[in-house]
Amino acid sequence: MTETEGKTALLLLGCPQVPVQTSVAIHLCDQLRERGIAPVIAGTGAARKLIEVADPKRLYIGEVVDLDDCIDAIAEKQRDFDYAYVFIHNDGGVSYAGTLSAISRARLVGIVYGEHADETAASITFPCEVVATKATHNPMPVVVKLGRVLP
Amino acid sequence: MSCIERIEYEILLQGASFRESAEYIKKHFPEWYEVEPGYRLFDAHLIGVPPVVLGIDGDDVIFPYTKPCRGTFLLRANGPDEVAKLRARTKKKR
């Protein structure tokens, strides 16, 4: 049994406007499962549907929950995770990561991507590991950097 | 639908960053407070980068409201109970 076995990870998805988000999230679920970590995806309705349609048999993803409900549960101390990966491509994503930094005890990682990744990453001023790349359509630059923040 | 969308509010800023929203409150409202993200306001947990700045003007609360796809809105809503709750906190800034 490894030290990550039985742990949980939250993948907090942002607006699915940037294409890399869905495939990187499914890839990350696979990597987490390989380590015995149960992934839980939280996102908006559209972000959740993109994930669920792409993995209809749920071979990679696990539990999928509403974003607001998830934040409520963590803020009310009803639920928490060992790891939290926040998908960030805009100011809203930074705000969600900032919220998790305050309400959760999870090891927090910001996955920053999109055209303005460098500026967005620079606006993260709270404790949070960050991987940033300007990827928008090709997920590989993000996938390569994910290796640095996997447990 | 979020709890915030069920109350009456006025939009003061749209498409602003969380930082711009905080600066706007500090510049335009003499009474403001800092709270942690997750602070419960109008039955919703506030999203934002710590510290989140909230303003008070009479019985109105001025607060940032973040939507994942549409960014941060700065809203004003009537809430005497929320005003009283904020004033009862010790972290009064101004």
Short mmCIF file of C-alpha atoms in Angstrom, two decimals, chain A residues 82-142:
data_model
loop_
_atom_site.label_atom_id
_atom_site.label_comp_id
_atom_site.label_asym_id
_atom_site.label_seq_id
_atom_site.Cartn_x
_atom_site.Cartn_y
_atom_site.Cartn_z
CA ASP A 82 -6.45 15.55 0.69
CA TYR A 83 -5.60 17.24 -2.61
CA ALA A 84 -7.32 19.98 -4.59
CA TYR A 85 -6.56 20.82 -8.22
CA VAL A 86 -8.18 24.02 -9.44
CA PHE A 87 -8.40 24.59 -13.19
CA ILE A 88 -7.75 28.27 -13.83
CA HIS A 89 -7.86 30.32 -16.99
CA ASN A 90 -9.39 33.56 -15.74
CA ASP A 91 -9.86 35.76 -12.69
CA GLY A 92 -12.85 33.66 -11.60
CA GLY A 93 -10.64 30.58 -11.40
CA VAL A 94 -8.15 32.45 -9.23
CA SER A 95 -11.01 33.45 -6.93
CA TYR A 96 -12.10 29.83 -6.53
CA ALA A 97 -8.53 28.76 -5.76
CA GLY A 98 -8.27 31.59 -3.22
CA THR A 99 -11.46 30.38 -1.61
CA LEU A 100 -10.14 26.83 -1.29
CA SER A 101 -6.91 28.17 0.21
CA ALA A 102 -9.02 29.64 3.00
CA ILE A 103 -11.63 26.93 3.61
CA SER A 104 -9.88 23.63 2.83
CA ARG A 105 -6.94 21.77 4.33
CA ALA A 106 -6.15 20.10 0.99
CA ARG A 107 -2.77 20.42 -0.68
CA LEU A 108 -3.77 23.07 -3.22
CA VAL A 109 -2.55 23.13 -6.82
CA GLY A 110 -3.56 25.70 -9.43
CA ILE A 111 -3.45 24.43 -13.01
CA VAL A 112 -3.23 27.64 -15.01
CA TYR A 113 -3.65 27.57 -18.80
CA GLY A 114 -4.94 29.68 -21.66
CA GLU A 115 -3.71 32.69 -23.57
CA HIS A 116 -3.06 34.83 -20.47
CA ALA A 117 -1.62 32.07 -18.28
CA ASP A 118 1.43 34.05 -17.13
CA GLU A 119 -0.57 37.10 -15.99
CA THR A 120 -3.19 34.90 -14.38
CA ALA A 121 -0.54 32.89 -12.50
CA ALA A 122 1.07 36.13 -11.30
CA SER A 123 -2.21 37.15 -9.65
CA ILE A 124 -2.10 34.09 -7.34
CA THR A 125 -0.85 35.68 -4.14
CA PHE A 126 -2.04 33.07 -1.62
CA PRO A 127 -0.41 29.72 -0.69
CA CYS A 128 -0.88 27.48 -3.74
CA GLU A 129 1.41 25.38 -5.92
CA VAL A 130 1.09 26.56 -9.52
CA VAL A 131 1.73 24.98 -12.90
CA ALA A 132 1.19 27.44 -15.73
CA THR A 133 1.31 27.10 -19.50
CA LYS A 134 -0.25 29.03 -22.37
CA ALA A 135 -1.95 25.91 -23.74
CA THR A 136 -5.43 26.42 -25.16
CA HIS A 137 -6.12 23.58 -27.64
CA ASN A 138 -3.16 21.22 -27.17
CA PRO A 139 -3.25 19.65 -23.69
CA MET A 140 0.27 18.19 -23.84
CA PRO A 141 2.15 21.17 -22.31
CA VAL A 142 -0.21 20.97 -19.31
#
